[in-house]
Coordinates of C-alpha atoms and ligand atoms in Angstrom, one line a residue:
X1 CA 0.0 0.0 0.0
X2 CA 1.1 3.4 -0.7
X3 CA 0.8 5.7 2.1
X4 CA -1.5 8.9 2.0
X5 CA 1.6 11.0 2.4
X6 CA 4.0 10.2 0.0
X7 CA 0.7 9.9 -2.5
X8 CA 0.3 13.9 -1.6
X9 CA 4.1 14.6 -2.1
X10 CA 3.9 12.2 -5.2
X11 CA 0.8 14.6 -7.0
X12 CA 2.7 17.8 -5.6
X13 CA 6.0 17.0 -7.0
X14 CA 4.4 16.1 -10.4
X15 CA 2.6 19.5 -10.5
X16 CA 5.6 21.2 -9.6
X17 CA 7.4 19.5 -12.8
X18 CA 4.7 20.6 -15.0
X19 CA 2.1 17.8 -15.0
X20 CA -0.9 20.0 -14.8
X21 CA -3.8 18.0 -16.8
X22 CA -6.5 16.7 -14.0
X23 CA -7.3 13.6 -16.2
X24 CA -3.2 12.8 -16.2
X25 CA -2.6 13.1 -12.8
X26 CA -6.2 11.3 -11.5
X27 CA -4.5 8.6 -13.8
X28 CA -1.7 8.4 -12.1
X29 CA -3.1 8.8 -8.4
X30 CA -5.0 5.4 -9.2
X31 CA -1.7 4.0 -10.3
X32 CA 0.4 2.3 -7.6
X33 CA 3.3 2.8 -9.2
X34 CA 5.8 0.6 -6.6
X35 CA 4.2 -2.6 -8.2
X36 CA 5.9 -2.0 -11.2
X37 CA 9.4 -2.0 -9.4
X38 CA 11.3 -4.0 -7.7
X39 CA 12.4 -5.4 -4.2
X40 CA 15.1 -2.0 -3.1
X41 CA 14.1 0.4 -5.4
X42 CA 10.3 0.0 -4.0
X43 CA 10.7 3.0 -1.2
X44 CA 11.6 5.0 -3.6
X45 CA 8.8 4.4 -6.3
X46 CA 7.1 8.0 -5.3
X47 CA 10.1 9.9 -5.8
X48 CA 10.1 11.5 -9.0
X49 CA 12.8 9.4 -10.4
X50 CA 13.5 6.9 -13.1
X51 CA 14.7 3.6 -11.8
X52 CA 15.9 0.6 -13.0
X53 CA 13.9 -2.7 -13.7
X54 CA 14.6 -6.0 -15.0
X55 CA 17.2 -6.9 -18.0
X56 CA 19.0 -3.4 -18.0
X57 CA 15.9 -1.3 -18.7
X58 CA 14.0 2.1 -16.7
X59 CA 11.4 2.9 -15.7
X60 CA 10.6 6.5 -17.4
X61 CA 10.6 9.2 -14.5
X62 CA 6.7 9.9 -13.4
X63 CA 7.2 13.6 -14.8
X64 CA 7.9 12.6 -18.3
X65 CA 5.4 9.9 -18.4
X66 CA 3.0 13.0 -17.5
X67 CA 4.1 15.0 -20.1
X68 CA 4.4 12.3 -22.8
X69 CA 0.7 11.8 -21.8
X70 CA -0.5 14.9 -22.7
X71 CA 1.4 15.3 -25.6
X72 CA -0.3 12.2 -26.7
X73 CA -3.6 13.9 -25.8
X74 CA -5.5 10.3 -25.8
X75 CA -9.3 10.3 -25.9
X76 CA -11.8 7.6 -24.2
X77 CA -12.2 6.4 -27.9
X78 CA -8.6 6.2 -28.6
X79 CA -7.0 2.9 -29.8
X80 CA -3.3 3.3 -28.7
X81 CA -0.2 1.6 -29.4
X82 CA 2.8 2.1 -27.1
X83 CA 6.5 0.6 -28.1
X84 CA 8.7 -0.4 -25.2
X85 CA 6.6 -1.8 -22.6
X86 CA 9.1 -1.8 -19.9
X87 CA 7.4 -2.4 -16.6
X88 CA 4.1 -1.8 -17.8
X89 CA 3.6 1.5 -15.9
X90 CA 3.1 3.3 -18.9
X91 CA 0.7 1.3 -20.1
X92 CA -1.4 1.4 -17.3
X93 CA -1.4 4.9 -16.5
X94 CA -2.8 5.1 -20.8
X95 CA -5.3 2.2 -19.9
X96 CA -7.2 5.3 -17.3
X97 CA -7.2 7.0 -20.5
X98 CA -7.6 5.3 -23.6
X99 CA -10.4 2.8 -25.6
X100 CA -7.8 0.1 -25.7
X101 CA -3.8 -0.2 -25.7
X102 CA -1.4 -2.6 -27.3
X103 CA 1.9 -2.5 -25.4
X104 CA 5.1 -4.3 -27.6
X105 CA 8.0 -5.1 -25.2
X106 CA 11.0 -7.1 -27.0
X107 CA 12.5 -8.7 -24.0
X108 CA 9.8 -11.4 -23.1
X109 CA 10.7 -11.4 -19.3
X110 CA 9.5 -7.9 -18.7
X111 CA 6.5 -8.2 -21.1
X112 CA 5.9 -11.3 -18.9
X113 CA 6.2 -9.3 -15.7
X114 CA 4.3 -6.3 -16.7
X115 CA 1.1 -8.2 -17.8
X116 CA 1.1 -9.8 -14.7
X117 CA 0.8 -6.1 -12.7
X118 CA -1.9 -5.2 -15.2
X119 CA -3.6 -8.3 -14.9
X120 CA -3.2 -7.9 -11.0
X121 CA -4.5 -4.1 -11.3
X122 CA -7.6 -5.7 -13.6
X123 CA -6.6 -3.0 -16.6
X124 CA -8.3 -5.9 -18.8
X125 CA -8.2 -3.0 -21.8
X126 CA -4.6 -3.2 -22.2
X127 CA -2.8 -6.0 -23.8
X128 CA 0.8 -7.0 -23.6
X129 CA 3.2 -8.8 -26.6
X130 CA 6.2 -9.3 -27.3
X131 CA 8.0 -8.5 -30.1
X132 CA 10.1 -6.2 -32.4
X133 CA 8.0 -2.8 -31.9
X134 CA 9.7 -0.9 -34.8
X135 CA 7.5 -2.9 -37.1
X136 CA 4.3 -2.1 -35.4
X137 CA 1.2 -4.1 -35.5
X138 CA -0.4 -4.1 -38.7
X139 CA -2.9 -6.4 -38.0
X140 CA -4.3 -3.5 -35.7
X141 CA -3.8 -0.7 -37.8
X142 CA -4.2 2.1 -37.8
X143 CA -4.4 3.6 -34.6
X144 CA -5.1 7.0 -33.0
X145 CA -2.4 7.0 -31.0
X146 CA 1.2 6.1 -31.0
X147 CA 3.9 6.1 -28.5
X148 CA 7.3 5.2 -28.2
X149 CA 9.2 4.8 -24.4
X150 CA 12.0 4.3 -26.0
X151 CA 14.6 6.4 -28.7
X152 CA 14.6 6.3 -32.1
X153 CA 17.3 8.4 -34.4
X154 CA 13.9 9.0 -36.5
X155 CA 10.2 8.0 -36.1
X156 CA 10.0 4.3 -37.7
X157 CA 8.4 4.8 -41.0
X158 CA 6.4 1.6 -40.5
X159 CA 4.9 3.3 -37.4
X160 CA 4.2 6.7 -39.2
X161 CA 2.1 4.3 -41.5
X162 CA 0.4 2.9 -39.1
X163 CA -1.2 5.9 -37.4
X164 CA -4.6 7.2 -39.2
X165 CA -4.8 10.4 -40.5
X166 CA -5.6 13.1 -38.2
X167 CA -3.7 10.8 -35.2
X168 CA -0.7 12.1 -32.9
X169 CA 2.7 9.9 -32.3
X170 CA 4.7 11.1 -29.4
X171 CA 8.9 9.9 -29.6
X172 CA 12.1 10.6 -27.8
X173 CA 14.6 10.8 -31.2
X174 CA 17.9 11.3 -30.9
X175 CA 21.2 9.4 -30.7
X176 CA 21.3 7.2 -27.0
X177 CA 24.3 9.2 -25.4
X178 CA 23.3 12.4 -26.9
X179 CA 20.5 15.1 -26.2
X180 CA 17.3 13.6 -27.3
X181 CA 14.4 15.3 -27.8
X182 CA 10.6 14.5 -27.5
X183 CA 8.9 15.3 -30.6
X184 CA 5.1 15.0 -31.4
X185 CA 4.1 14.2 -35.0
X186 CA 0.6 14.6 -36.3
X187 CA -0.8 13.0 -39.5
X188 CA -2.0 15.1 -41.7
X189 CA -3.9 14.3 -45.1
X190 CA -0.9 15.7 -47.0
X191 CA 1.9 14.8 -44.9
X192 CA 3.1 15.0 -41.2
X193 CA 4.0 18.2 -38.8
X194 CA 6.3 18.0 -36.6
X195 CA 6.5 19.7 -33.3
X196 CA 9.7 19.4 -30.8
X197 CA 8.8 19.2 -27.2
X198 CA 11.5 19.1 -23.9
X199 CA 15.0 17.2 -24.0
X200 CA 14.6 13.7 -22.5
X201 CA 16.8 10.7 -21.9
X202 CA 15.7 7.4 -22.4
X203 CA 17.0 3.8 -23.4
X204 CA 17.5 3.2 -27.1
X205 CA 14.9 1.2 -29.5
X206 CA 17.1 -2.0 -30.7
X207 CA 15.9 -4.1 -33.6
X208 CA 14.3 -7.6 -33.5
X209 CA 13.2 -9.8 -30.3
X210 CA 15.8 -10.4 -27.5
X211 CA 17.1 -13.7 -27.5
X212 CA 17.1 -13.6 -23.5
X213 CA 14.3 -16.1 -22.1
Ligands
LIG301 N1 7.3 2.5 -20.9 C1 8.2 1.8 -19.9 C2 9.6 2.4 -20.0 C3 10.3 1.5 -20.8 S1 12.0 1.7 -21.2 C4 7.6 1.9 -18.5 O1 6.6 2.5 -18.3 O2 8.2 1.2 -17.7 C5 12.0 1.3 -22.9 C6 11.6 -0.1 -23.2 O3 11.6 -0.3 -24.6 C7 12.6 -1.2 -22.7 O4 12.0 -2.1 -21.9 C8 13.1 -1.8 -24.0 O5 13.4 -3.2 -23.9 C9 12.0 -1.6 -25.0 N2 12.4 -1.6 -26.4 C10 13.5 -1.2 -27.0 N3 13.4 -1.4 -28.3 C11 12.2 -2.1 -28.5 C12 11.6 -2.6 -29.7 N4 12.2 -2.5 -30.9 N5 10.4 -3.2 -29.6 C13 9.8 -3.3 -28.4 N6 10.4 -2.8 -27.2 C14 11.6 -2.2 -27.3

């Protein structure tokens, strides 16, 4: 259980860092997010921090995850698709928000480990694969929303053709040791617009499925 305290310096230290949207930050009040850590790093799940999970990957830092959120700006309707499923925390705080999300993780363990938190949580609109995310999901396609949790040096063309026209795709690009920078993309009839957002640091988006078990 998460105690009332920390909950209150959690949603003031979020609002201080910019998360302002009420529908974002009820979202993540109803999110416990020390389930999606582990053992040590549990204490400090409220602290607005990235940590580390399983198989050398982060959790993104609560802040971002706000931001990311609203430059996503996901509707009740809205069919996401998020790349890098990581612990799942993500994914939950977009299942609050959205129709339905597909979450693509390529190391099996954590997709594994985050679909059991969401199936603990009962976020029964969100589901879990594993698999090489840069190629999308075709066999969903197209889809209102798209987000990537993790960098790419450009947005994956198969992605950009798998968002429908008029939808938004939120990305850090950016080489992983360099500055990268979130930019939001929106489909237009005629061609995409781009819009760069804050400098962010996150883990790089590798090809193909790992081999670990
Ligand atoms: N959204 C996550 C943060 C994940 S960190 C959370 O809320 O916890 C980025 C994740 O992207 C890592 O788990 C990494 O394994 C994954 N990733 C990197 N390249 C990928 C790819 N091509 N397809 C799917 N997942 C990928």
């Amino acid at each position: 259980m998460v105690d009332a305290q920390s909950m209150m310096q959690y949603m003031f230290a979020l609002r201080a860092a910019g998360v302002t949207d009420k529908r974002i930050l009820n979202a993540m009040e109803k999110v416990p997010r020390h389930l999606f850590v582990q053992g040590h790093f549990q204490p400090r799940a409220y602290e607005d921090t990235a940590l580390p999970i399983a198989s050398g990957q982060t959790i993104s830092q609560p802040s971002v995850v706000g931001k990311m959120t609203k430059a996503l700006d996901v509707g009740p309707r809205d069919k996401v698709l998020e790349i890098g499923t990581g612990s799942g925390y993500q994914a939950a705080i977009l299942s609050h928000l959205a129709r339905r999300v597909y979450t693509i993780e390529r190391h099996r363990g954590l997709a594994r480990g985050a679909q059991r938190v969401l199936d603990e949580l009962r976020l029964a609109n969100v589901i879990v694969m594993t698999g090489d995310g840069s190629l999308g999901l075709r066999d969903q396609a197209p889809f209102d929303r798209i987000l990537l949790t993790a960098a790419a040096e450009d947005p994956p063309a198969n992605l950009l053709a798998q968002l429908r026209v008029g939808g938004i795709m939120v990305l850090p690009v950016g080489q992983t040791d360099a500055v990268q920078h979130l930019i939001k993309v929106e489909k237009l009839e005629n061609g995409f617009e781009y819009t760069e957002l804050e400098a962010v640091r996150f883990v790089p988006l590798v090809e193909g499925i790992s081999p670990d078990p």
